[in-house]
Tab-separated table of C-alpha atoms in Angstrom:
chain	number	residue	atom	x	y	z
A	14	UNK	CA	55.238	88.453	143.415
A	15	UNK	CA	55.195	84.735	142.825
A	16	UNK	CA	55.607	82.170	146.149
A	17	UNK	CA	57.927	79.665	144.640
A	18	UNK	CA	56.289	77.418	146.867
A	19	UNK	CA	52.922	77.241	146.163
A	20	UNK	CA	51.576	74.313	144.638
A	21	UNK	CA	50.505	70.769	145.833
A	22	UNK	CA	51.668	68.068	148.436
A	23	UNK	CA	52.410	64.769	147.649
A	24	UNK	CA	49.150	63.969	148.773
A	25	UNK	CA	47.163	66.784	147.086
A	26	UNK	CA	46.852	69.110	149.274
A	27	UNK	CA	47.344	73.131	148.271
A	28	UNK	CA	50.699	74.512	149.672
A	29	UNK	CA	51.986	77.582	149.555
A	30	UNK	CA	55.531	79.439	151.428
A	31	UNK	CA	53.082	81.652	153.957
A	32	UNK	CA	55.076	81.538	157.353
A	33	UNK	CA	55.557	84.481	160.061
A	34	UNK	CA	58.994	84.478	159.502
A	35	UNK	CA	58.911	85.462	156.123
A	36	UNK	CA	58.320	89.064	156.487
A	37	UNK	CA	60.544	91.400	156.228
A	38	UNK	CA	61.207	93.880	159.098
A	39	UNK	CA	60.161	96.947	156.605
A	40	UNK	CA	56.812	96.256	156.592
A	41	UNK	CA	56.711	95.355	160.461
A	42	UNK	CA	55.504	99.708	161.586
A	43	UNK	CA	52.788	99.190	158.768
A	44	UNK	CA	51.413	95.970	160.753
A	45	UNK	CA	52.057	97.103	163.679
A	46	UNK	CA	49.954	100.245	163.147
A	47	UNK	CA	47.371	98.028	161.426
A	48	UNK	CA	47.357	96.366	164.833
A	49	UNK	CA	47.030	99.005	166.709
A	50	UNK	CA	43.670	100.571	165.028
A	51	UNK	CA	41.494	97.989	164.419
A	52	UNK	CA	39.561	97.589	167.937
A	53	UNK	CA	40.005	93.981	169.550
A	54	UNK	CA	37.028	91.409	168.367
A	55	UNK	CA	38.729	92.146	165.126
A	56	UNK	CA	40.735	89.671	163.857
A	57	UNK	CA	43.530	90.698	161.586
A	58	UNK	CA	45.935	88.824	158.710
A	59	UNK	CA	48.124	89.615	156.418
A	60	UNK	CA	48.696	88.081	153.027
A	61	UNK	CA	50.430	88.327	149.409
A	62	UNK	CA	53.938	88.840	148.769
A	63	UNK	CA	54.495	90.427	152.762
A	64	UNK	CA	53.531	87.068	154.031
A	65	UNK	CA	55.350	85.032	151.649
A	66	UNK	CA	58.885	87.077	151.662
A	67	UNK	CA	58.618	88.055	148.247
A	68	UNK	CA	57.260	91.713	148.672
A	69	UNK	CA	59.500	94.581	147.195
A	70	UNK	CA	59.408	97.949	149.026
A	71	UNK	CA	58.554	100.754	148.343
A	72	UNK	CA	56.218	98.829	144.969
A	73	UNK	CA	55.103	95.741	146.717
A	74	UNK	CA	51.314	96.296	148.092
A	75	UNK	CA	50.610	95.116	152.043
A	76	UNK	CA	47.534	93.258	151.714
A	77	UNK	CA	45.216	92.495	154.922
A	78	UNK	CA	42.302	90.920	155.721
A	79	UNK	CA	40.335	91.566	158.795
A	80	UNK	CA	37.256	89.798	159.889
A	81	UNK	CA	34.778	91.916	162.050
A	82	UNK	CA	35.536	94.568	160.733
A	83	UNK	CA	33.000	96.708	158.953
A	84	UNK	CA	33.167	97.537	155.320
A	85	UNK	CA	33.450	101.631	155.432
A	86	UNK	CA	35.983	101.015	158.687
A	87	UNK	CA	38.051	98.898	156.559
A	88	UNK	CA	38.400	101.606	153.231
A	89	UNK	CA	38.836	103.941	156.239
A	90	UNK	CA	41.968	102.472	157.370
A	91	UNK	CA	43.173	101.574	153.985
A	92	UNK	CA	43.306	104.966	152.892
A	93	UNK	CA	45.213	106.194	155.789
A	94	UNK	CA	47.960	103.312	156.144
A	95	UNK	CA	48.370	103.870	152.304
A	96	UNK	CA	49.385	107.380	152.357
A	97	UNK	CA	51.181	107.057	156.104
A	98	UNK	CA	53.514	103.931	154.642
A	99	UNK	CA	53.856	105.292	151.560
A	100	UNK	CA	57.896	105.017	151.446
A	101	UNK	CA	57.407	101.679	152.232
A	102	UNK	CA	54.812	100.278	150.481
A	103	UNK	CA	52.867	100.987	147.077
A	104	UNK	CA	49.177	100.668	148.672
A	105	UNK	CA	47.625	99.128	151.985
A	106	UNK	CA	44.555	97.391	151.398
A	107	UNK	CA	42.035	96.478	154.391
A	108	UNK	CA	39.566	93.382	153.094
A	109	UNK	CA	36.783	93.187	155.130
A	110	UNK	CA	35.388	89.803	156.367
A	111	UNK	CA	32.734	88.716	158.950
A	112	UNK	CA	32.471	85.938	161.187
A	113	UNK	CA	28.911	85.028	159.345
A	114	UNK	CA	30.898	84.939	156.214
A	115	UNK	CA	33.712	82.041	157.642
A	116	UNK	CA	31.101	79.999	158.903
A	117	UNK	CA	29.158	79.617	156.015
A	118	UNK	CA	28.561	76.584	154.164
A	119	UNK	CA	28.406	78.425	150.607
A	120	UNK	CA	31.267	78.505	148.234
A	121	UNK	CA	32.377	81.585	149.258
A	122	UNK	CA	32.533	80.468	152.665
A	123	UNK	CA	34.784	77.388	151.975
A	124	UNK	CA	36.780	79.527	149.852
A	125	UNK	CA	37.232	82.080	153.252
A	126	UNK	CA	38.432	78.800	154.984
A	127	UNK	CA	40.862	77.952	152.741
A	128	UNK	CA	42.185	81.155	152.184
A	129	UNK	CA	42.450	81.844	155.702
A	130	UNK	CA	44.491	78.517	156.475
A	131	UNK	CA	46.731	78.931	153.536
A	132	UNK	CA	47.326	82.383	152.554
A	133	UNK	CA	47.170	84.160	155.663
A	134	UNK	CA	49.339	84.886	158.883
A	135	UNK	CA	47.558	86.060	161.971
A	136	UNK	CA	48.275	89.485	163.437
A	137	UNK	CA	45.353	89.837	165.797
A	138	UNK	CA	42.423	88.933	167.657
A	139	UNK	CA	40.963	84.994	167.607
A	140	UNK	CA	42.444	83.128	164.923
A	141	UNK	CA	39.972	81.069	163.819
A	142	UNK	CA	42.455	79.422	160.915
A	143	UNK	CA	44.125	77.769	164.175
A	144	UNK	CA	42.052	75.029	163.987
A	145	UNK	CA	41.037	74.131	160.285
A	146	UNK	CA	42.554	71.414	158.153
A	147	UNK	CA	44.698	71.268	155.447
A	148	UNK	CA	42.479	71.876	152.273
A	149	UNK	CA	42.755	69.863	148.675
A	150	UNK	CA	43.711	71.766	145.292
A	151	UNK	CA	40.641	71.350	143.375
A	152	UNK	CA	37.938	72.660	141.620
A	153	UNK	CA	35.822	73.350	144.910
A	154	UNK	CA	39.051	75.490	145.910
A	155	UNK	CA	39.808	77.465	142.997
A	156	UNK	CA	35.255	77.995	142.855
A	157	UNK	CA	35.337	79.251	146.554
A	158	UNK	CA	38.575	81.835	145.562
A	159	UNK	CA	37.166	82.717	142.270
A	160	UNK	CA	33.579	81.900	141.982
A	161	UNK	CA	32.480	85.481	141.621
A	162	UNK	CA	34.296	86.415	138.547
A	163	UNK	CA	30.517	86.393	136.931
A	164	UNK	CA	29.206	89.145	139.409
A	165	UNK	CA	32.674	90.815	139.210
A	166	UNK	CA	32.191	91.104	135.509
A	167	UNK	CA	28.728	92.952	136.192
A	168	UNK	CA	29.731	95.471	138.344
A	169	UNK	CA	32.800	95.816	136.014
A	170	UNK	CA	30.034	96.829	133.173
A	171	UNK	CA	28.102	99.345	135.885
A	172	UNK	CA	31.062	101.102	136.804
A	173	UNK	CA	32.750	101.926	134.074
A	174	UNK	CA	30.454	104.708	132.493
A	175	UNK	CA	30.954	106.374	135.975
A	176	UNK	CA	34.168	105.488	137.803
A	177	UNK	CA	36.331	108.220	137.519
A	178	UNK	CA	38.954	106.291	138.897
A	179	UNK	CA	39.770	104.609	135.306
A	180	UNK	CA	43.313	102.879	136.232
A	181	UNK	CA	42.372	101.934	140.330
A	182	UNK	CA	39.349	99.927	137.990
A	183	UNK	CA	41.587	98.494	135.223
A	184	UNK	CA	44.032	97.097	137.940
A	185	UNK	CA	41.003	95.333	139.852
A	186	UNK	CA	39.724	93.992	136.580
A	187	UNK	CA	43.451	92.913	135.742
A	188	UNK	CA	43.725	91.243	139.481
A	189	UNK	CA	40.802	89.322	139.807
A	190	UNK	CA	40.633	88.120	135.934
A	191	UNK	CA	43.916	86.947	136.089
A	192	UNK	CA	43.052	84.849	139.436
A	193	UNK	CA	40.592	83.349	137.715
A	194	UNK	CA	43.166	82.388	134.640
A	195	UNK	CA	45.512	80.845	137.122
A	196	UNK	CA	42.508	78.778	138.243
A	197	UNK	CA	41.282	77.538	135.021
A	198	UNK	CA	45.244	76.624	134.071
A	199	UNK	CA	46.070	75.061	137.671
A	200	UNK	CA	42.695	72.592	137.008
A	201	UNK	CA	43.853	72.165	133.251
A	202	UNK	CA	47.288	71.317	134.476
A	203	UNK	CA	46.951	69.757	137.297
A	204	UNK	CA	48.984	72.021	139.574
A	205	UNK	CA	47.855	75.083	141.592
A	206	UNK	CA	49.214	78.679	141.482
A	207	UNK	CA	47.863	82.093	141.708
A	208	UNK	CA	50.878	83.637	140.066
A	209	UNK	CA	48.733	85.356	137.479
A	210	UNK	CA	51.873	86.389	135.256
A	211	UNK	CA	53.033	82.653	134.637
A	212	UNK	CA	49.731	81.232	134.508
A	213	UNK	CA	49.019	84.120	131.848
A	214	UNK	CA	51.688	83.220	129.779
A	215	UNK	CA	50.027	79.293	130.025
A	216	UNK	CA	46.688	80.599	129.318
A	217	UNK	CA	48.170	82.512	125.737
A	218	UNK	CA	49.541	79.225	125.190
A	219	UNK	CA	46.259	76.800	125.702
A	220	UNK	CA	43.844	79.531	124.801
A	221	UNK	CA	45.638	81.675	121.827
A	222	UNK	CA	42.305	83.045	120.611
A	223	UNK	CA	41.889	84.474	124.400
A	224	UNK	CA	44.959	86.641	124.983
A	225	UNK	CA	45.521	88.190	128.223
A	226	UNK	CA	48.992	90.138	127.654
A	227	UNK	CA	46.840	93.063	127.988
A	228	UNK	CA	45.407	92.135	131.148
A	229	UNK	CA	48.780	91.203	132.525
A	230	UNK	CA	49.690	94.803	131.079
A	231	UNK	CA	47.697	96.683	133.154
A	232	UNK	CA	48.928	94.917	136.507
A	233	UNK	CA	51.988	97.743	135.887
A	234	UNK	CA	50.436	100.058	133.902
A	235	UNK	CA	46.689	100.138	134.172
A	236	UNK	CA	44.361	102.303	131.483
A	237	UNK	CA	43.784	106.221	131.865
A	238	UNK	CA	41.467	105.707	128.958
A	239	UNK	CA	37.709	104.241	129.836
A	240	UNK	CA	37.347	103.355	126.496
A	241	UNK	CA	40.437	101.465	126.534
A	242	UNK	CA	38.863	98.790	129.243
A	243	UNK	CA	35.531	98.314	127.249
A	244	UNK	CA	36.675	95.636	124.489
A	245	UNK	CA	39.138	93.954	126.858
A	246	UNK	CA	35.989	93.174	129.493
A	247	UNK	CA	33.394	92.217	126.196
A	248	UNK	CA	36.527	90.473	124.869
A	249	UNK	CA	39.198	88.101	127.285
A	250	UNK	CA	37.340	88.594	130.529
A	251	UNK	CA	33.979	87.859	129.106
A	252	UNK	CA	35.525	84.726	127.587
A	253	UNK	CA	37.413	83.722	130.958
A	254	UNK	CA	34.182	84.012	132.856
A	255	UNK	CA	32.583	81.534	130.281
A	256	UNK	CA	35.297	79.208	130.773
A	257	UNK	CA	35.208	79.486	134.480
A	258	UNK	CA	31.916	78.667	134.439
A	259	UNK	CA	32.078	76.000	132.158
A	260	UNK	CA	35.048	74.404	133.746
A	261	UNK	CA	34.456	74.643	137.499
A	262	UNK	CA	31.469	76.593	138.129
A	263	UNK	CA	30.029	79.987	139.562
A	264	UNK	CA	28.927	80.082	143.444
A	265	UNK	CA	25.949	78.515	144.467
A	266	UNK	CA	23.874	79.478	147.729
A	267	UNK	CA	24.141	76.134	150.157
């Protein structure tokens, strides 16, 4: 759901409508549960449309992100919070982080960082975001958030002769190509967003030879058709990576 808002200070700076107090008391046994597995070096946040106050239950997803925790832990505990809140939530999704990953001085480091600060409220362990700055809305930003698309693309192209979850890969192909469309348009118009449905619309309006209704399509309904997703990632999300590249670049080891 869009944060109305997210977009820039007065003196350039990214803002967005994150707060504690913005989450509704529905999704407070799914956090608290979330709280009470992960063991305590784990640090835990939540994000999205839960920590902004826009989320819609039961369809609304309750997006975390956890540093510390390993990878297999973190599907683990997805699965189960998904199918024990499911009357209150559409999915629970566990991110997993580590604390080699915030400190890094790579793109995908800084983006960590500014995620962290902006997007995120703290549910538990050390909260590292305590202490970092406010962070500008610019091309470094939007590169540390998005600057995979190019490697997402790839494994895009691998999985699809064998994923036999067809839609659960249309709707991360949807998610993060979108992202990276409300990047290219923030940069273009000098704003910043991630609401991938406006900045869509934007994109069909600067780009009309690279339509993304399709994309935008499958955020509801994604494809139970594999060869459905074929000419949309040789098509649109091919071109968007171009783009991205082009216009504010792919990660880069320090």
């Amino acid at each position: 759901m869009h944060d109305p808002r997210e977009g820039i200070t007065p003196d350039g700076m990214i803002r967005t409508g994150v707060t504690r107090g913005a989450i509704a008391p529905v999704y407070t046994p799914v956090l608290q549960a979330a709280v009470a597995t992960v063991p305590g070096p784990v640090s835990l946040y939540v994000y999205g449309s839960v920590a902004t106050g826009t989320a819609t239950p039961p369809t609304s997803d309750v997006d975390l992100l956890s540093i510390g925790l390993p990878a297999s832990e973190a599907e683990r505990l997805s699965i189960e919070l998904s199918e024990r809140f499911r009357c209150r939530c559409r999915d629970v999704s566990v991110g997993p982080a580590s604390w080699g990953d915030l400190e890094d001085q790579s793109d995908e480091g800084y983006g960590l960082r500014v995620f962290l600060r902006h997007y995120c409220v703290h549910l538990a362990g050390a909260d590292p975001s305590d202490g970092l700055p406010e962070y500008p809305a610019d091309a470094r930003a939007a590169r540390g958030f998005n600057g995979d698309i190019a490697q997402h693309l790839q494994r895009w192209r691998s999985a699809l002769p064998r994923d036999t979850e067809v839609a659960r890969l249309g709707t991360r192909i949807a998610r993060k190509t979108l992202l990276a469309v409300a990047a290219l348009v923030s940069l273009r118009d000098a704003t910043w967003s991630t609401d991938r449905r406006a900045c869509a619309a934007r994109w069909n309006e600067l780009e009309p030879a690279i339509w993304v209704d399709t994309l935008v399509a499958w955020l509801d309904a994604p494809p139970g058709d594999r060869d459905a997703i074929t000419p949309v990632l040789e098509g649109p999300v091919a071109a968007i990576v171009r783009a991205f590249e082009s216009e504010i670049g792919l990660w880069v080891s320090p």
